[in-house]
């Protein structure tokens, strides 16, 4: 606020961080020089600091456009804790409260004001900003402006009218975690950014471990996974509301402190459940993708996708809610080929009726969504490094192995499955000769020689290919069949009941004696992996030990944090992140100066909480 203060001073004094992360400083300086900014940074990279620090240094109030109410509240809470005057304006406030915020804003009471995009169209708000021109306009989740993005919002396209209505052109800073070039171009054009300082951060989050599993029973796998992490918090995403209900109930019945969130619940229940999770009263949040945008909870130790999501953008954004505090975290995707059909169904249904979008645009959006889904499916089925796959998808170079994903820690072997492939193709051919086409499961059953009613009543047991793969496991047959479909050697029709079809490429495969070589997990290494998982689970349940931290002190500090947070009715992580508590355990500060050296401790928080934590640490040590 004062003249000579540097961005570093502000970062230290308010946020308690010793230095900027890569790219943050350049953005802050650009804004301070009056330049526009376009920043593409993954979730957890620290976008908010980039506009909050300059907002504190420039005269007047910054307007921050944000799509979600929960985000605004959370950010304003966190800023208030640091001693930064901030407020939000949205429909969750009564008209009288909104009036009060407007009046205070006109008096110059705030450094930051968070608003929803719709607010920018309201005349009273535009007038306020004409009379008191904001210091800057920051736009969070800026990809909502683009039809290429995964959450296009028509109201975002009108932000430019607001900017044009201001008495002078102020710096406009757009932030997003969606990295594709199309989205970036759309943001630049739709906001008329002028020679923006453009930053595309690496999307790598080294503290996140990526895992994809194809379990027989998703429920059982999930339960084992969550039980092994009972002391931590996590989010489980399901595609449907019904899925949320079932999974949440199942976890609760099995003794886990789970809660739920989806758009079908009342606003009160959603708020209550969200708070239970944010305030650590419940440790597992089972939710649809309606949950999480703008939730800034930093101590989420895992994110499980119970179903495959529609695209990698959504996946990475949702998975990225784990480990924001920089601590180790796991992102697990439970894949089933059935998910692909559910997603196709959602895409078809989603773009059928939408009064806001015209026909040709709808078709374009649906085609793009299908292409996104294809990439998501590749991620779910690849045997290559998962991190590498994600990074390359977002246009980055990546090493072949990251050694921190489930594919890198699995030993694969290349196997020639040409003979099996020929058997599968022949089976589909023989069926078609009889004028029949069947779904994948039926084809597998026939090859395996199953005695189902459908097989007997259709006389499929008289086919020459019936039971010719009786020695192979069904899983193996499915693996070969799916690989043939992925390679385009067999066709899978679209629709609610997709069937496998013999096509020109199938004929060529047989005629030209082509071969099929695949990478498969080694049998033995799978057992090893199971043993490894057991060890990992055991380690995870003895929290603290493996990091060399004093678990007793950490628990005591967590308790204290909880008490302090409850007194003020704010979530624990708003007081201090786990990362700050870990740093206290490591540094064991004795004086207030020491305490200010702890990561995440700014002046106001030191004044507010320093003594309580210093006392607790001193007491613990005697
Ligand atoms: P994003 O909006 O990009 O998802 P946030 O702004 O929520 O990320 O920041 C993620 C976390 O990183 C927050 O807990 C934030 O306080 C922390 N953080 C941001 N900048 C720094 C920094 N320079 N040093 C340490 N921690 C930081």
Short mmCIF file of C-alpha atoms in Angstrom, two decimals, residues 102-533:
data_model
loop_
_atom_site.label_atom_id
_atom_site.label_comp_id
_atom_site.label_asym_id
_atom_site.label_seq_id
_atom_site.Cartn_x
_atom_site.Cartn_y
_atom_site.Cartn_z
CA UNK A 102 -21.75 -1.44 -2.46
CA UNK A 103 -21.74 1.49 -0.03
CA UNK A 104 -18.54 0.31 1.64
CA UNK A 105 -16.93 -0.21 -1.76
CA UNK A 106 -17.82 3.36 -2.73
CA UNK A 107 -16.11 4.55 0.46
CA UNK A 108 -12.95 2.74 -0.61
CA UNK A 109 -13.11 0.19 2.20
CA UNK A 110 -11.87 -2.78 0.14
CA UNK A 111 -8.73 -3.67 -1.76
CA UNK A 112 -10.46 -6.57 -3.53
CA UNK A 113 -14.07 -7.13 -4.51
CA UNK A 114 -15.14 -10.53 -5.87
CA UNK A 115 -18.14 -10.61 -8.20
CA UNK A 116 -19.94 -13.10 -10.44
CA UNK A 117 -19.90 -12.29 -14.19
CA UNK A 118 -23.64 -11.50 -14.14
CA UNK A 119 -22.94 -8.64 -11.75
CA UNK A 120 -20.97 -6.81 -14.43
CA UNK A 121 -24.19 -6.38 -16.40
CA UNK A 122 -26.04 -4.66 -13.56
CA UNK A 123 -26.32 -0.94 -14.05
CA UNK A 124 -25.85 -0.09 -10.36
CA UNK A 125 -22.55 -1.96 -10.33
CA UNK A 126 -21.34 -0.45 -13.60
CA UNK A 127 -22.16 2.99 -12.20
CA UNK A 128 -20.18 2.26 -9.04
CA UNK A 129 -17.15 1.35 -11.15
CA UNK A 130 -17.60 4.40 -13.36
CA UNK A 131 -17.52 6.60 -10.27
CA UNK A 132 -14.70 4.66 -8.63
CA UNK A 133 -12.66 3.12 -11.38
CA UNK A 134 -11.19 -0.23 -10.22
CA UNK A 135 -7.42 -0.61 -10.03
CA UNK A 136 -7.58 -3.70 -12.24
CA UNK A 137 -9.93 -6.43 -13.42
CA UNK A 138 -8.83 -9.99 -12.66
CA UNK A 139 -10.72 -12.83 -14.33
CA UNK A 140 -10.55 -16.19 -12.69
CA UNK A 141 -11.42 -19.40 -14.59
CA UNK A 142 -11.10 -17.35 -17.78
CA UNK A 143 -11.57 -20.44 -19.98
CA UNK A 144 -15.32 -20.10 -19.29
CA UNK A 145 -15.22 -17.52 -22.09
CA UNK A 146 -14.24 -20.10 -24.69
CA UNK A 147 -16.38 -22.55 -26.57
CA UNK A 148 -13.32 -24.76 -26.71
CA UNK A 149 -13.20 -24.93 -22.93
CA UNK A 150 -15.03 -27.48 -20.86
CA UNK A 151 -17.28 -25.01 -18.99
CA UNK A 152 -18.39 -22.43 -21.52
CA UNK A 153 -20.49 -19.70 -19.86
CA UNK A 154 -22.23 -17.21 -22.11
CA UNK A 155 -22.12 -14.54 -19.36
CA UNK A 156 -18.32 -14.52 -19.60
CA UNK A 157 -18.46 -13.24 -23.17
CA UNK A 158 -19.94 -9.97 -21.89
CA UNK A 159 -17.06 -9.11 -19.57
CA UNK A 160 -15.54 -7.03 -22.35
CA UNK A 161 -18.56 -4.69 -22.34
CA UNK A 162 -17.90 -3.97 -18.69
CA UNK A 163 -14.22 -3.27 -19.32
CA UNK A 164 -15.16 -0.92 -22.17
CA UNK A 165 -17.59 0.93 -19.92
CA UNK A 166 -14.90 1.91 -17.40
CA UNK A 167 -13.63 5.49 -17.48
CA UNK A 168 -10.16 4.27 -18.33
CA UNK A 169 -8.62 1.07 -19.61
CA UNK A 170 -7.24 -0.68 -16.50
CA UNK A 171 -4.98 -3.75 -16.54
CA UNK A 172 -6.95 -6.91 -17.26
CA UNK A 173 -5.47 -10.15 -15.95
CA UNK A 174 -6.99 -13.45 -17.09
CA UNK A 175 -6.23 -16.72 -15.31
CA UNK A 176 -7.08 -20.27 -16.25
CA UNK A 177 -5.94 -23.83 -15.71
CA UNK A 178 -6.99 -24.91 -19.21
CA UNK A 179 -4.02 -24.95 -21.45
CA UNK A 180 -4.97 -25.65 -25.02
CA UNK A 181 -3.97 -23.09 -27.62
CA UNK A 182 -7.56 -22.64 -28.84
CA UNK A 183 -8.73 -21.65 -25.38
CA UNK A 184 -5.81 -19.30 -24.95
CA UNK A 185 -6.56 -17.56 -28.26
CA UNK A 186 -10.26 -17.25 -27.41
CA UNK A 187 -9.45 -15.60 -24.08
CA UNK A 188 -7.09 -13.14 -25.71
CA UNK A 189 -9.56 -12.22 -28.44
CA UNK A 190 -12.79 -12.16 -26.41
CA UNK A 191 -11.23 -9.94 -23.73
CA UNK A 192 -9.34 -7.80 -26.27
CA UNK A 193 -6.18 -8.22 -24.23
CA UNK A 194 -3.55 -5.76 -25.38
CA UNK A 195 -0.11 -7.32 -25.87
CA UNK A 196 -0.64 -9.37 -22.71
CA UNK A 197 2.23 -10.63 -20.62
CA UNK A 198 1.58 -14.30 -21.35
CA UNK A 199 2.67 -17.09 -19.08
CA UNK A 200 2.11 -20.80 -19.53
CA UNK A 201 3.39 -22.62 -16.48
CA UNK A 202 4.35 -26.21 -16.47
CA UNK A 203 1.39 -28.39 -15.67
CA UNK A 204 3.53 -30.82 -13.78
CA UNK A 205 2.60 -31.31 -10.14
CA UNK A 206 5.41 -33.55 -8.91
CA UNK A 207 3.78 -34.16 -5.52
CA UNK A 208 0.78 -35.85 -7.17
CA UNK A 209 0.94 -39.56 -7.89
CA UNK A 210 -1.31 -40.69 -10.74
CA UNK A 211 -2.94 -44.09 -10.76
CA UNK A 212 -5.40 -45.81 -13.08
CA UNK A 213 -6.96 -49.09 -12.08
CA UNK A 214 -9.52 -51.32 -13.76
CA UNK A 215 -10.93 -53.11 -10.73
CA UNK A 216 -13.39 -55.97 -10.71
CA UNK A 217 -15.30 -54.25 -7.95
CA UNK A 218 -14.95 -50.50 -7.78
CA UNK A 219 -16.68 -50.32 -4.43
CA UNK A 220 -14.35 -52.78 -2.75
CA UNK A 221 -11.28 -51.12 -4.25
CA UNK A 222 -12.45 -47.72 -3.11
CA UNK A 223 -13.13 -48.94 0.40
CA UNK A 224 -9.66 -50.42 0.80
CA UNK A 225 -8.15 -47.26 -0.60
CA UNK A 226 -10.05 -44.88 1.70
CA UNK A 227 -9.55 -47.07 4.77
CA UNK A 228 -5.82 -46.97 4.26
CA UNK A 229 -6.07 -43.17 4.40
CA UNK A 230 -8.57 -42.79 7.21
CA UNK A 231 -6.65 -39.98 8.84
CA UNK A 232 -6.53 -37.89 5.67
CA UNK A 233 -9.17 -36.02 3.68
CA UNK A 234 -10.18 -36.96 0.17
CA UNK A 235 -12.71 -36.39 -2.57
CA UNK A 236 -14.47 -39.15 -4.53
CA UNK A 237 -16.03 -38.00 -7.80
CA UNK A 238 -18.92 -39.95 -9.36
CA UNK A 239 -20.63 -39.16 -12.67
CA UNK A 240 -24.22 -39.33 -11.47
CA UNK A 241 -26.18 -38.21 -8.46
CA UNK A 242 -27.34 -41.78 -7.99
CA UNK A 243 -23.71 -42.89 -7.94
CA UNK A 244 -22.93 -40.33 -5.27
CA UNK A 245 -25.81 -41.57 -3.10
CA UNK A 246 -24.78 -45.22 -3.41
CA UNK A 247 -21.08 -44.74 -2.87
CA UNK A 248 -21.54 -42.36 0.04
CA UNK A 249 -23.91 -44.74 1.78
CA UNK A 250 -21.57 -47.65 1.18
CA UNK A 251 -18.60 -45.83 2.70
CA UNK A 252 -20.71 -44.70 5.66
CA UNK A 253 -22.00 -48.23 6.23
CA UNK A 254 -18.40 -49.34 6.34
CA UNK A 255 -17.43 -46.89 9.03
CA UNK A 256 -15.97 -44.00 7.05
CA UNK A 257 -16.83 -40.39 7.81
CA UNK A 258 -18.25 -39.65 4.37
CA UNK A 259 -20.59 -36.93 3.18
CA UNK A 260 -22.11 -36.06 -0.20
CA UNK A 261 -22.66 -33.20 -2.61
CA UNK A 262 -24.66 -32.92 -5.81
CA UNK A 263 -27.07 -30.54 -7.48
CA UNK A 264 -30.11 -32.57 -6.44
CA UNK A 265 -29.67 -31.75 -2.75
CA UNK A 266 -31.19 -28.71 -1.11
CA UNK A 267 -29.00 -25.63 -0.90
CA UNK A 268 -28.91 -25.99 2.89
CA UNK A 269 -27.75 -29.59 2.78
CA UNK A 270 -25.11 -28.80 0.17
CA UNK A 271 -23.79 -25.99 2.33
CA UNK A 272 -23.83 -28.14 5.46
CA UNK A 273 -22.05 -31.07 3.83
CA UNK A 274 -19.49 -28.84 2.17
CA UNK A 275 -18.75 -27.19 5.51
CA UNK A 276 -18.47 -30.57 7.23
CA UNK A 277 -15.78 -31.46 4.74
CA UNK A 278 -14.02 -28.09 4.76
CA UNK A 279 -14.00 -28.02 8.56
CA UNK A 280 -12.64 -31.60 8.74
CA UNK A 281 -15.72 -32.93 10.50
CA UNK A 282 -16.10 -35.39 7.62
CA UNK A 283 -13.06 -36.79 5.87
CA UNK A 284 -14.48 -38.10 2.57
CA UNK A 285 -16.53 -35.98 0.20
CA UNK A 286 -18.44 -38.06 -2.37
CA UNK A 287 -19.63 -35.69 -5.08
CA UNK A 288 -20.51 -35.00 -8.67
CA UNK A 289 -18.43 -32.45 -10.54
CA UNK A 290 -20.76 -29.79 -9.09
CA UNK A 291 -18.42 -29.85 -6.10
CA UNK A 292 -15.05 -28.30 -5.95
CA UNK A 293 -14.63 -25.41 -8.32
CA UNK A 294 -13.30 -22.71 -6.09
CA UNK A 295 -12.89 -24.95 -3.09
CA UNK A 296 -9.51 -24.04 -1.82
CA UNK A 297 -9.08 -26.74 0.82
CA UNK A 298 -5.38 -27.28 0.81
CA UNK A 299 -5.08 -30.54 2.77
CA UNK A 300 -6.86 -32.90 0.35
CA UNK A 301 -4.64 -36.00 0.29
CA UNK A 302 -6.40 -37.91 -2.47
CA UNK A 303 -8.91 -37.49 -5.27
CA UNK A 304 -10.56 -40.65 -6.59
CA UNK A 305 -12.56 -40.67 -9.80
CA UNK A 306 -15.05 -43.46 -9.33
CA UNK A 307 -16.00 -43.04 -13.01
CA UNK A 308 -14.04 -41.76 -15.94
CA UNK A 309 -14.84 -38.07 -16.54
CA UNK A 310 -15.60 -36.53 -19.94
CA UNK A 311 -12.25 -34.97 -20.69
CA UNK A 312 -8.71 -34.61 -19.42
CA UNK A 313 -9.22 -30.91 -18.71
CA UNK A 314 -11.92 -31.73 -16.15
CA UNK A 315 -9.97 -34.70 -14.88
CA UNK A 316 -6.81 -32.75 -14.26
CA UNK A 317 -8.67 -29.85 -12.72
CA UNK A 318 -10.56 -32.14 -10.35
CA UNK A 319 -7.60 -34.38 -9.57
CA UNK A 320 -5.50 -31.25 -9.06
CA UNK A 321 -7.54 -30.41 -5.97
CA UNK A 322 -5.34 -32.91 -4.18
CA UNK A 323 -2.08 -31.80 -2.62
CA UNK A 324 -2.47 -28.05 -2.99
CA UNK A 325 -0.32 -27.63 0.09
CA UNK A 326 2.55 -29.28 -1.76
CA UNK A 327 2.36 -32.46 0.34
CA UNK A 328 2.35 -35.92 -1.30
CA UNK A 329 -1.10 -36.84 -2.65
CA UNK A 330 -2.70 -39.52 -4.85
CA UNK A 331 -5.02 -39.12 -7.85
CA UNK A 332 -6.73 -42.42 -8.63
CA UNK A 333 -8.98 -43.13 -11.59
CA UNK A 334 -11.14 -46.26 -11.48
CA UNK A 335 -11.79 -47.11 -15.10
CA UNK A 336 -14.37 -49.37 -16.64
CA UNK A 337 -15.00 -49.53 -20.41
CA UNK A 338 -18.68 -48.99 -19.63
CA UNK A 339 -17.79 -45.43 -18.60
CA UNK A 340 -17.16 -44.59 -22.23
CA UNK A 341 -20.78 -45.27 -23.12
CA UNK A 342 -22.08 -43.29 -20.18
CA UNK A 343 -19.95 -40.37 -21.32
CA UNK A 344 -21.19 -40.68 -24.91
CA UNK A 345 -24.73 -40.68 -23.63
CA UNK A 346 -24.07 -37.56 -21.55
CA UNK A 347 -22.54 -35.75 -24.52
CA UNK A 348 -25.46 -36.63 -26.78
CA UNK A 349 -28.03 -35.64 -24.18
CA UNK A 350 -26.15 -32.52 -23.09
CA UNK A 351 -26.01 -30.96 -26.52
CA UNK A 352 -29.49 -31.92 -27.65
CA UNK A 353 -31.32 -29.09 -25.98
CA UNK A 354 -29.72 -25.89 -24.98
CA UNK A 355 -31.75 -22.84 -25.82
CA UNK A 356 -28.77 -20.53 -25.41
CA UNK A 357 -26.76 -22.14 -28.22
CA UNK A 358 -27.77 -22.43 -31.89
CA UNK A 359 -27.81 -25.69 -33.87
CA UNK A 360 -24.48 -25.51 -35.75
CA UNK A 361 -22.64 -24.40 -32.59
CA UNK A 362 -24.22 -27.28 -30.70
CA UNK A 363 -22.95 -29.74 -33.28
CA UNK A 364 -19.49 -28.21 -33.14
CA UNK A 365 -19.42 -28.41 -29.33
CA UNK A 366 -20.63 -32.02 -29.37
CA UNK A 367 -17.93 -33.02 -31.89
CA UNK A 368 -15.26 -31.40 -29.77
CA UNK A 369 -16.60 -33.10 -26.67
CA UNK A 370 -16.35 -36.49 -28.43
CA UNK A 371 -12.74 -35.83 -29.38
CA UNK A 372 -11.99 -34.87 -25.77
CA UNK A 373 -13.60 -38.10 -24.63
CA UNK A 374 -11.42 -40.11 -26.99
CA UNK A 375 -8.30 -38.62 -25.42
CA UNK A 376 -9.65 -39.28 -21.94
CA UNK A 377 -10.18 -42.92 -22.88
CA UNK A 378 -6.63 -43.16 -24.20
CA UNK A 379 -5.36 -41.87 -20.86
CA UNK A 380 -7.41 -44.48 -19.02
CA UNK A 381 -6.09 -47.35 -21.13
CA UNK A 382 -2.52 -46.36 -21.92
CA UNK A 383 0.36 -48.39 -20.56
CA UNK A 384 2.76 -45.46 -20.93
CA UNK A 385 3.68 -42.95 -18.22
CA UNK A 386 0.46 -41.25 -17.07
CA UNK A 387 2.11 -37.98 -16.12
CA UNK A 388 3.81 -37.88 -19.51
CA UNK A 389 0.45 -38.44 -21.21
CA UNK A 390 -1.13 -35.52 -19.35
CA UNK A 391 1.77 -33.16 -19.94
CA UNK A 392 1.89 -33.93 -23.65
CA UNK A 393 -1.86 -33.45 -23.88
CA UNK A 394 -1.38 -29.96 -22.49
CA UNK A 395 1.31 -29.29 -25.06
CA UNK A 396 4.38 -29.85 -22.88
CA UNK A 397 7.39 -32.03 -23.40
CA UNK A 398 7.77 -34.80 -20.86
CA UNK A 399 10.30 -37.50 -20.06
CA UNK A 400 9.30 -41.09 -20.85
CA UNK A 401 9.11 -42.07 -17.19
CA UNK A 402 8.13 -40.10 -14.11
CA UNK A 403 8.50 -42.96 -11.62
CA UNK A 404 5.52 -41.61 -9.71
CA UNK A 405 2.52 -43.07 -11.53
CA UNK A 406 0.96 -46.51 -11.61
CA UNK A 407 2.28 -47.27 -15.10
CA UNK A 408 5.84 -46.32 -14.24
CA UNK A 409 5.74 -48.60 -11.22
CA UNK A 410 4.32 -51.55 -13.16
CA UNK A 411 6.54 -53.88 -15.10
CA UNK A 412 5.17 -54.49 -18.55
CA UNK A 413 6.09 -57.07 -21.09
CA UNK A 414 5.50 -57.02 -24.82
CA UNK A 415 3.51 -60.06 -25.91
CA UNK A 416 2.60 -61.28 -29.32
CA UNK A 417 -1.13 -62.00 -29.24
CA UNK A 418 -1.60 -62.49 -32.97
CA UNK A 419 -3.18 -65.94 -32.65
CA UNK A 420 -5.62 -64.73 -30.00
CA UNK A 421 -6.46 -61.75 -32.18
CA UNK A 422 -7.23 -64.07 -35.11
CA UNK A 423 -9.54 -66.13 -32.91
CA UNK A 424 -11.43 -63.04 -31.73
CA UNK A 425 -11.83 -61.69 -35.26
CA UNK A 426 -12.97 -65.09 -36.58
CA UNK A 427 -15.60 -65.29 -33.87
CA UNK A 428 -17.05 -61.93 -34.87
CA UNK A 429 -16.94 -63.05 -38.52
CA UNK A 430 -18.74 -66.34 -37.83
CA UNK A 431 -21.44 -64.50 -35.93
CA UNK A 432 -21.92 -62.08 -38.77
CA UNK A 433 -22.18 -65.01 -41.21
CA UNK A 434 -25.27 -66.01 -39.27
CA UNK A 435 -26.55 -62.47 -39.59
CA UNK A 436 -25.83 -61.64 -35.95
CA UNK A 437 -23.77 -58.96 -34.22
CA UNK A 438 -23.25 -58.99 -30.47
CA UNK A 439 -21.88 -56.76 -27.70
CA UNK A 440 -18.40 -57.24 -26.28
CA UNK A 441 -19.47 -59.33 -23.31
CA UNK A 442 -21.36 -61.82 -25.48
CA UNK A 443 -18.39 -62.18 -27.86
CA UNK A 444 -16.11 -62.85 -24.90
CA UNK A 445 -18.57 -65.39 -23.46
CA UNK A 446 -18.71 -67.26 -26.76
CA UNK A 447 -14.92 -67.39 -27.10
CA UNK A 448 -14.56 -68.50 -23.51
CA UNK A 449 -17.24 -71.19 -23.92
CA UNK A 450 -19.67 -69.89 -21.30
CA UNK A 451 -22.97 -71.67 -20.80
CA UNK A 452 -25.33 -68.75 -20.53
CA UNK A 453 -28.97 -68.88 -21.42
CA UNK A 454 -28.44 -66.36 -24.23
CA UNK A 455 -25.77 -68.56 -25.79
CA UNK A 456 -27.87 -71.71 -25.62
CA UNK A 457 -31.11 -70.17 -26.81
CA UNK A 458 -29.31 -68.56 -29.77
CA UNK A 459 -27.42 -71.75 -30.56
CA UNK A 460 -24.08 -69.93 -30.38
CA UNK A 461 -22.56 -73.06 -28.81
CA UNK A 462 -22.67 -74.62 -32.26
CA UNK A 463 -20.36 -71.95 -33.73
CA UNK A 464 -16.93 -73.28 -34.71
CA UNK A 465 -15.37 -70.54 -32.58
CA UNK A 466 -17.36 -71.41 -29.46
CA UNK A 467 -14.95 -72.10 -26.59
CA UNK A 468 -11.78 -71.78 -28.69
CA UNK A 469 -10.28 -69.54 -26.00
CA UNK A 470 -11.44 -71.61 -23.02
CA UNK A 471 -7.90 -71.68 -21.67
CA UNK A 472 -7.51 -67.90 -21.58
CA UNK A 473 -8.99 -65.73 -18.84
CA UNK A 474 -11.97 -63.58 -19.73
CA UNK A 475 -9.90 -60.61 -18.75
CA UNK A 476 -7.28 -61.53 -21.33
CA UNK A 477 -9.91 -62.03 -24.05
CA UNK A 478 -11.39 -58.64 -23.22
CA UNK A 479 -7.95 -57.08 -23.33
CA UNK A 480 -7.31 -58.42 -26.85
CA UNK A 481 -10.80 -57.51 -28.07
CA UNK A 482 -10.53 -53.96 -26.76
CA UNK A 483 -7.10 -53.54 -28.23
CA UNK A 484 -8.42 -54.63 -31.65
CA UNK A 485 -11.20 -52.05 -31.35
CA UNK A 486 -8.76 -49.33 -30.29
CA UNK A 487 -6.53 -50.16 -33.26
CA UNK A 488 -9.55 -50.00 -35.60
CA UNK A 489 -9.23 -53.66 -36.62
CA UNK A 490 -12.74 -54.33 -35.33
CA UNK A 491 -15.55 -51.79 -35.19
CA UNK A 492 -17.71 -50.94 -32.21
CA UNK A 493 -20.99 -49.29 -33.12
CA UNK A 494 -22.27 -46.25 -31.25
CA UNK A 495 -25.54 -46.01 -29.35
CA UNK A 496 -27.02 -47.48 -26.21
CA UNK A 497 -26.25 -51.09 -27.17
CA UNK A 498 -22.96 -51.03 -29.03
CA UNK A 499 -22.05 -54.18 -30.94
CA UNK A 500 -18.76 -55.44 -32.36
CA UNK A 501 -18.54 -55.63 -36.16
CA UNK A 502 -16.27 -57.18 -38.71
CA UNK A 503 -15.01 -54.50 -41.12
CA UNK A 504 -12.59 -54.05 -44.03
CA UNK A 505 -9.63 -53.73 -41.63
CA UNK A 506 -10.58 -57.06 -39.99
CA UNK A 507 -10.45 -58.79 -43.36
CA UNK A 508 -7.07 -57.25 -44.12
CA UNK A 509 -5.72 -58.32 -40.75
CA UNK A 510 -6.55 -61.97 -41.50
CA UNK A 511 -5.65 -61.94 -45.21
CA UNK A 512 -2.34 -60.15 -44.81
CA UNK A 513 -1.39 -62.22 -41.77
CA UNK A 514 -0.83 -59.06 -39.73
CA UNK A 515 0.44 -59.41 -36.20
CA UNK A 516 -0.67 -57.81 -32.94
CA UNK A 517 1.86 -57.07 -30.23
CA UNK A 518 0.72 -55.52 -26.96
CA UNK A 519 2.23 -54.24 -23.77
CA UNK A 520 0.72 -56.06 -20.80
CA UNK A 521 1.42 -55.96 -17.08
CA UNK A 522 3.64 -58.88 -16.13
CA UNK A 523 1.72 -61.48 -14.13
CA UNK A 524 4.33 -61.62 -11.43
CA UNK A 525 4.65 -57.88 -11.15
CA UNK A 526 0.95 -57.63 -10.46
CA UNK A 527 1.39 -59.68 -7.32
CA UNK A 528 4.33 -57.57 -6.37
CA UNK A 529 2.21 -54.53 -6.88
CA UNK A 530 -0.45 -55.90 -4.55
CA UNK A 531 2.20 -56.44 -1.89
CA UNK A 532 3.47 -52.93 -2.50
CA UNK A 533 0.01 -51.52 -2.08
#
